[in-house]
Tab-separated table of C-alpha atoms in Angstrom:
chain	number	residue	atom	x	y	z
A	1	MET	CA	-37.274	-25.882	-23.213
A	2	GLU	CA	-33.524	-26.345	-22.978
A	3	ALA	CA	-32.915	-22.908	-24.491
A	4	ALA	CA	-35.174	-21.291	-21.927
A	5	ARG	CA	-33.379	-23.126	-19.123
A	6	ALA	CA	-29.995	-21.981	-20.493
A	7	ASP	CA	-31.256	-18.384	-20.638
A	8	GLY	CA	-32.455	-18.630	-17.067
A	9	LEU	CA	-29.106	-19.961	-15.854
A	10	MET	CA	-27.263	-17.199	-17.712
A	11	THR	CA	-29.532	-14.559	-16.166
A	12	THR	CA	-28.932	-16.064	-12.721
A	13	HIS	CA	-25.139	-15.987	-13.227
A	14	ARG	CA	-25.305	-12.389	-14.391
A	15	THR	CA	-27.399	-11.377	-11.388
A	16	ARG	CA	-24.975	-13.085	-8.993
A	17	GLY	CA	-22.044	-11.394	-10.718
A	18	LEU	CA	-23.676	-7.988	-10.382
A	19	LEU	CA	-24.411	-8.607	-6.708
A	20	LEU	CA	-20.788	-9.610	-6.095
A	21	VAL	CA	-19.359	-6.462	-7.725
A	22	LEU	CA	-22.007	-4.122	-6.320
A	23	PRO	CA	-20.081	-3.371	-3.047
A	24	ALA	CA	-16.922	-2.568	-5.004
A	25	LEU	CA	-18.866	-0.393	-7.482
A	26	THR	CA	-20.477	1.452	-4.555
A	27	VAL	CA	-17.105	2.228	-3.007
A	28	VAL	CA	-15.743	3.404	-6.373
A	29	ALA	CA	-18.815	5.545	-6.954
A	30	LEU	CA	-18.503	7.205	-3.534
A	31	ALA	CA	-14.777	7.829	-4.099
A	32	CYS	CA	-15.500	9.407	-7.510
A	33	CYS	CA	-18.186	11.623	-5.973
A	34	GLY	CA	-15.797	12.737	-3.216
A	35	LEU	CA	-13.079	13.462	-5.773
A	36	ALA	CA	-15.511	15.423	-7.927
A	37	LEU	CA	-16.506	17.546	-4.929
A	38	ALA	CA	-12.852	18.087	-4.091
A	39	VAL	CA	-12.170	19.226	-7.658
A	40	ARG	CA	-15.060	21.664	-7.525
A	41	GLY	CA	-13.968	23.032	-4.163
A	42	SER	CA	-10.366	23.416	-5.319
A	43	LEU	CA	-11.520	25.548	-8.258
A	44	ALA	CA	-13.537	27.954	-6.064
A	45	ASP	CA	-12.861	30.522	-3.402
A	46	GLY	CA	-12.918	29.838	0.313
A	47	LEU	CA	-16.710	30.017	0.351
A	48	GLY	CA	-17.094	27.604	-2.549
A	49	ASN	CA	-18.108	30.263	-5.048
A	50	GLY	CA	-16.798	31.132	-8.489
A	51	TRP	CA	-14.068	29.468	-10.522
A	52	SER	CA	-10.346	29.900	-10.154
A	53	THR	CA	-7.168	27.901	-10.617
A	54	ALA	CA	-5.267	29.958	-8.051
A	55	ALA	CA	-5.089	27.015	-5.614
A	56	TYR	CA	-3.227	24.900	-8.171
A	57	ALA	CA	-1.090	27.738	-9.485
A	58	GLY	CA	0.336	28.360	-6.013
A	59	LEU	CA	1.228	24.762	-5.226
A	60	PRO	CA	4.617	24.621	-6.979
A	61	ASP	CA	5.670	27.912	-5.419
A	62	ASP	CA	4.934	26.865	-1.812
A	63	PRO	CA	8.081	25.294	-0.299
A	64	VAL	CA	6.029	23.755	2.525
A	65	LEU	CA	3.722	21.934	0.149
A	66	VAL	CA	6.595	20.855	-2.084
A	67	GLY	CA	8.412	19.514	0.944
A	68	SER	CA	5.307	17.624	2.020
A	69	LEU	CA	4.951	16.072	-1.438
A	70	LEU	CA	8.572	14.960	-1.497
A	71	LEU	CA	8.241	13.581	2.015
A	72	SER	CA	5.133	11.545	1.115
A	73	LEU	CA	6.868	10.196	-2.003
A	74	ARG	CA	9.894	9.241	0.106
A	75	ILE	CA	7.760	7.526	2.725
A	76	ALA	CA	5.821	5.609	0.082
A	77	ALA	CA	8.972	4.600	-1.794
A	78	PHE	CA	10.833	3.331	1.292
A	79	SER	CA	7.755	1.610	2.661
A	80	THR	CA	7.126	-0.123	-0.652
A	81	ALA	CA	10.727	-1.178	-1.096
A	82	GLY	CA	10.978	-2.477	2.475
A	83	SER	CA	7.730	-4.410	2.149
A	84	ALA	CA	8.809	-5.955	-1.167
A	85	VAL	CA	12.226	-7.033	0.120
A	86	LEU	CA	10.805	-8.533	3.297
A	87	ALA	CA	8.034	-10.305	1.399
A	88	LEU	CA	10.468	-11.750	-1.171
A	89	ALA	CA	12.683	-13.058	1.597
A	90	VAL	CA	9.748	-14.707	3.376
A	91	VAL	CA	8.292	-16.254	0.211
A	92	GLY	CA	11.686	-17.483	-0.866
A	93	ALA	CA	12.165	-19.170	2.525
A	94	VAL	CA	8.774	-20.939	2.713
A	95	SER	CA	7.854	-21.506	-0.926
A	96	THR	CA	8.847	-25.190	-0.876
A	97	ALA	CA	7.576	-25.990	2.644
A	98	ARG	CA	3.816	-26.503	2.838
A	99	ARG	CA	3.517	-26.305	6.623
A	100	ALA	CA	5.641	-23.176	6.836
A	101	ARG	CA	3.702	-21.655	3.968
A	102	GLY	CA	0.414	-22.240	5.765
A	103	ALA	CA	1.734	-20.731	8.970
A	104	VAL	CA	3.020	-17.663	7.091
A	105	GLU	CA	-0.335	-17.210	5.408
A	106	ALA	CA	-2.127	-17.358	8.770
A	107	VAL	CA	0.214	-14.825	10.333
A	108	ALA	CA	-0.081	-12.539	7.321
A	109	ARG	CA	-3.871	-12.561	7.438
A	110	ALA	CA	-3.840	-11.878	11.169
A	111	THR	CA	-1.488	-8.954	10.678
A	112	LEU	CA	-3.663	-7.472	7.956
A	113	ALA	CA	-6.594	-7.465	10.363
A	114	VAL	CA	-4.782	-5.059	12.690
A	115	PRO	CA	-5.935	-1.436	12.097
A	116	HIS	CA	-3.210	0.984	10.993
A	117	ALA	CA	-3.988	3.356	13.874
A	118	LEU	CA	-3.438	0.520	16.349
A	119	ALA	CA	-0.191	-0.455	14.617
A	120	ALA	CA	1.004	3.175	14.790
A	121	ALA	CA	0.187	3.332	18.500
A	122	ALA	CA	2.110	0.110	19.104
A	123	PHE	CA	5.177	1.396	17.263
A	124	ALA	CA	4.957	4.643	19.218
A	125	LEU	CA	5.108	2.669	22.465
A	126	LEU	CA	8.031	0.652	21.123
A	127	LEU	CA	10.178	3.311	19.463
A	128	ALA	CA	9.489	6.543	21.363
A	129	GLY	CA	12.175	8.077	23.547
A	130	SER	CA	10.480	6.642	26.629
A	131	GLY	CA	9.356	3.475	24.825
A	132	LEU	CA	10.226	-0.163	25.324
A	133	VAL	CA	13.246	-0.227	23.020
A	134	SER	CA	14.693	2.895	24.618
A	135	ARG	CA	14.323	1.340	28.066
A	136	LEU	CA	16.020	-1.829	26.904
A	137	THR	CA	18.984	0.132	25.531
A	138	ARG	CA	19.327	1.933	28.861
A	139	ALA	CA	19.119	-1.365	30.739
A	140	ALA	CA	21.836	-2.773	28.506
A	141	GLY	CA	24.032	0.280	29.132
A	142	TRP	CA	24.005	1.513	25.546
A	143	THR	CA	22.277	4.799	26.426
A	144	ASP	CA	22.225	6.868	29.627
A	145	GLU	CA	18.957	8.762	29.232
A	146	PRO	CA	15.994	9.007	26.830
A	147	ALA	CA	17.629	11.944	25.029
A	148	ASP	CA	20.428	9.636	23.881
A	149	PHE	CA	17.958	7.400	22.035
A	150	PRO	CA	17.520	8.270	18.311
A	151	ALA	CA	14.368	10.222	17.422
A	152	LEU	CA	12.593	7.439	15.578
A	153	VAL	CA	9.106	8.785	16.395
A	154	ALA	CA	8.332	12.295	15.137
A	155	GLY	CA	11.874	12.517	13.722
A	156	GLU	CA	12.934	13.908	10.396
A	157	GLY	CA	13.842	10.467	9.121
A	158	GLN	CA	10.252	9.183	9.515
A	159	VAL	CA	11.736	5.853	10.633
A	160	ALA	CA	8.769	4.844	12.771
A	161	VAL	CA	6.333	5.649	9.945
A	162	VAL	CA	8.241	3.484	7.446
A	163	LEU	CA	8.678	0.599	9.918
A	164	SER	CA	4.962	0.665	10.746
A	165	TYR	CA	4.047	0.565	7.067
A	166	VAL	CA	6.509	-2.242	6.338
A	167	TRP	CA	5.081	-4.278	9.205
A	168	LYS	CA	1.556	-3.762	7.933
A	169	GLU	CA	2.087	-3.984	4.165
A	170	ALA	CA	4.658	-6.771	3.867
A	171	PRO	CA	2.022	-9.415	4.769
A	172	PHE	CA	-0.160	-8.112	1.945
A	173	VAL	CA	2.713	-8.501	-0.532
A	174	VAL	CA	3.451	-11.971	0.893
A	175	LEU	CA	-0.120	-13.102	0.236
A	176	MET	CA	0.003	-11.685	-3.282
A	177	LEU	CA	3.227	-13.555	-4.018
A	178	LEU	CA	2.044	-16.806	-2.478
A	179	ALA	CA	-1.106	-16.630	-4.590
A	180	ALA	CA	1.048	-16.195	-7.703
A	181	HIS	CA	3.318	-19.075	-6.617
A	182	THR	CA	1.047	-21.652	-8.252
A	183	PRO	CA	1.650	-25.392	-8.710
A	184	ALA	CA	2.862	-24.644	-12.231
A	185	VAL	CA	5.620	-22.449	-10.804
A	186	ARG	CA	6.560	-25.155	-8.327
A	187	ASP	CA	6.680	-27.713	-11.147
A	188	LEU	CA	9.110	-25.538	-13.062
A	189	GLU	CA	11.249	-25.147	-9.932
A	190	THR	CA	11.303	-28.916	-9.526
A	191	ALA	CA	12.246	-29.384	-13.156
A	192	VAL	CA	15.203	-27.030	-13.045
A	193	ARG	CA	16.294	-28.523	-9.710
A	194	THR	CA	16.436	-31.973	-11.317
A	195	LEU	CA	18.626	-30.432	-14.041
A	196	GLY	CA	21.163	-29.380	-11.406
A	197	ALA	CA	20.180	-25.750	-10.780
A	198	GLY	CA	21.009	-24.474	-7.288
A	199	ARG	CA	18.656	-22.533	-5.030
A	200	TRP	CA	19.932	-19.139	-6.108
A	201	GLN	CA	19.712	-20.103	-9.790
A	202	ARG	CA	16.132	-21.284	-9.323
A	203	LEU	CA	15.168	-18.072	-7.572
A	204	ARG	CA	16.891	-15.887	-10.108
A	205	HIS	CA	15.851	-17.563	-13.347
A	206	VAL	CA	12.480	-19.164	-12.500
A	207	THR	CA	10.808	-18.012	-9.299
A	208	TRP	CA	11.332	-14.225	-9.310
A	209	PRO	CA	10.657	-13.690	-13.048
A	210	LEU	CA	7.373	-15.569	-12.721
A	211	LEU	CA	6.429	-13.666	-9.561
A	212	ALA	CA	7.497	-10.279	-10.954
A	213	PRO	CA	4.026	-9.227	-12.287
A	214	ALA	CA	2.327	-10.016	-8.984
A	215	LEU	CA	5.112	-8.233	-7.104
A	216	LEU	CA	4.797	-5.146	-9.245
A	217	GLU	CA	1.030	-5.120	-8.841
A	218	ALA	CA	1.321	-5.417	-5.060
A	219	CYS	CA	4.004	-2.731	-4.899
A	220	LEU	CA	1.834	-0.276	-6.846
A	221	LEU	CA	-1.041	-0.816	-4.442
A	222	VAL	CA	1.213	-0.437	-1.417
A	223	PHE	CA	2.729	2.731	-2.872
A	224	ALA	CA	-0.718	4.214	-3.507
A	225	PHE	CA	-1.932	3.404	-0.006
A	226	THR	CA	1.132	4.630	1.861
A	227	PHE	CA	1.222	7.811	-0.211
A	228	ALA	CA	-2.381	8.705	0.596
A	229	ALA	CA	-2.838	7.333	4.154
A	230	TYR	CA	-3.273	9.801	7.005
A	231	GLU	CA	-3.262	7.929	10.327
A	232	VAL	CA	0.307	6.689	10.566
A	233	PRO	CA	2.073	9.925	9.504
A	234	ALA	CA	-0.238	11.926	11.755
A	235	LEU	CA	0.611	9.757	14.795
A	236	LEU	CA	4.265	8.944	14.177
A	237	GLY	CA	5.513	11.632	11.759
A	238	ALA	CA	7.305	14.859	12.417
A	239	THR	CA	5.429	18.130	12.776
A	240	ALA	CA	7.560	19.766	10.099
A	241	PRO	CA	7.638	18.841	7.340
A	242	ARG	CA	4.378	16.931	7.409
A	243	ALA	CA	3.238	14.278	4.983
A	244	LEU	CA	0.963	15.502	2.225
A	245	PRO	CA	-2.300	13.979	3.597
A	246	VAL	CA	-1.557	15.447	7.014
A	247	GLU	CA	-0.831	18.869	5.462
A	248	ALA	CA	-4.077	18.699	3.498
A	249	VAL	CA	-6.122	17.969	6.611
A	250	GLU	CA	-4.423	20.736	8.594
A	251	LEU	CA	-5.077	23.235	5.801
A	252	TYR	CA	-8.726	22.152	5.685
A	253	ARG	CA	-8.997	22.805	9.451
A	254	SER	CA	-7.416	26.254	9.099
A	255	VAL	CA	-9.470	29.280	10.088
A	256	GLU	CA	-8.319	31.046	6.929
A	257	LEU	CA	-10.928	30.522	4.211
A	258	ALA	CA	-8.258	30.891	1.532
A	259	ASP	CA	-6.652	27.693	2.756
A	260	ARG	CA	-9.747	25.578	1.946
A	261	PRO	CA	-9.199	25.497	-1.860
A	262	ARG	CA	-5.507	24.688	-1.345
A	263	SER	CA	-6.342	21.769	0.899
A	264	LEU	CA	-8.815	20.417	-1.649
A	265	ALA	CA	-6.238	20.910	-4.397
A	266	LEU	CA	-3.839	18.726	-2.370
A	267	ALA	CA	-6.622	16.132	-2.014
A	268	VAL	CA	-7.034	16.111	-5.804
A	269	VAL	CA	-3.281	15.659	-6.290
A	270	ILE	CA	-3.334	12.728	-3.847
A	271	GLY	CA	-6.338	11.221	-5.579
A	272	ALA	CA	-4.699	11.557	-8.977
A	273	VAL	CA	-1.566	9.724	-7.784
A	274	VAL	CA	-3.679	6.939	-6.226
A	275	ALA	CA	-5.828	6.633	-9.358
A	276	LEU	CA	-2.769	6.311	-11.607
A	277	ALA	CA	-1.257	3.640	-9.351
A	278	ALA	CA	-4.565	1.743	-9.160
A	279	LEU	CA	-4.954	1.921	-12.930
A	280	ALA	CA	-1.447	0.568	-13.466
A	281	ALA	CA	-2.143	-2.218	-10.985
A	282	ALA	CA	-5.393	-3.093	-12.767
A	283	VAL	CA	-3.631	-3.262	-16.127
A	284	ILE	CA	-0.923	-5.523	-14.688
A	285	SER	CA	-3.553	-7.729	-12.988
A	286	ARG	CA	-5.445	-8.125	-16.261
A	287	ARG	CA	-2.298	-9.083	-18.143
A	288	LEU	CA	-1.356	-11.508	-15.386
A	289	LEU	CA	-4.791	-13.135	-15.592
A	290	ARG	CA	-4.520	-13.476	-19.340
A	291	ALA	CA	-1.065	-15.058	-18.982
A	292	ARG	CA	-2.396	-17.569	-16.436
A	293	VAL	CA	-5.349	-18.456	-18.666
A	294	GLY	CA	-3.036	-18.898	-21.637
A	295	ALA	CA	-0.695	-21.081	-19.610
A	296	GLY	CA	-3.625	-23.164	-18.396
A	297	ARG	CA	-4.647	-23.889	-21.958
């Protein structure tokens, strides 16, 4: 009787677990199907027939595509670094204050709910040559006309793109770090404080080393997203060179059938980079979970 009841409870838990992971598995399955179709299309001609690696062979020799790849890597790197620095500063400032920590968590969740397209539109209104910041600089006498304001939107430096990503992704990193800043970490900070360690010493030798795995995991996810995202570079980026996702979409829209396999080849490259970053983040997350379980024992 008890054995049958235990088997029933185990079956119920398994069913609940499968139902909880089913949405994630569905998304992964759809992404894998899309990537498989992109791989097939990249190895065919413009009509989707035959097999050829010409689309991949021509990628390294195309200066436009190489420039787009380097630009996307630069955008992702600067966005990730900016988000990490800002998140570390925020967590370091509120880690010991419960009320401030709760307020930061609420603001971070609210910011994450803002769509990236809406954030890009807001930064365009703020940083464009005729935007709010430009008007404030003219009112303050720092500039005489819109042409004197730096080209932050659609400029070669991609400043607006990076700032938009930092504003959107830093809250995600903050939440990841606050989740890793467990009571055990706070107990260690209290212990070293009683031993005479200053704030900088606590941050350097206790807080940041313990938060490093969560920070690295969050940075990998941010890098993968900012490398592959389309909306923000399309709205705020320069027309030449264009970010790799924007270049892939424009090639796919081209009237030349020969451009279709090249665009799908770019999609495969983007998917491969995202998959590698996600795999690295999953490995780090698993090791972090094991470390927490071991510490709990």
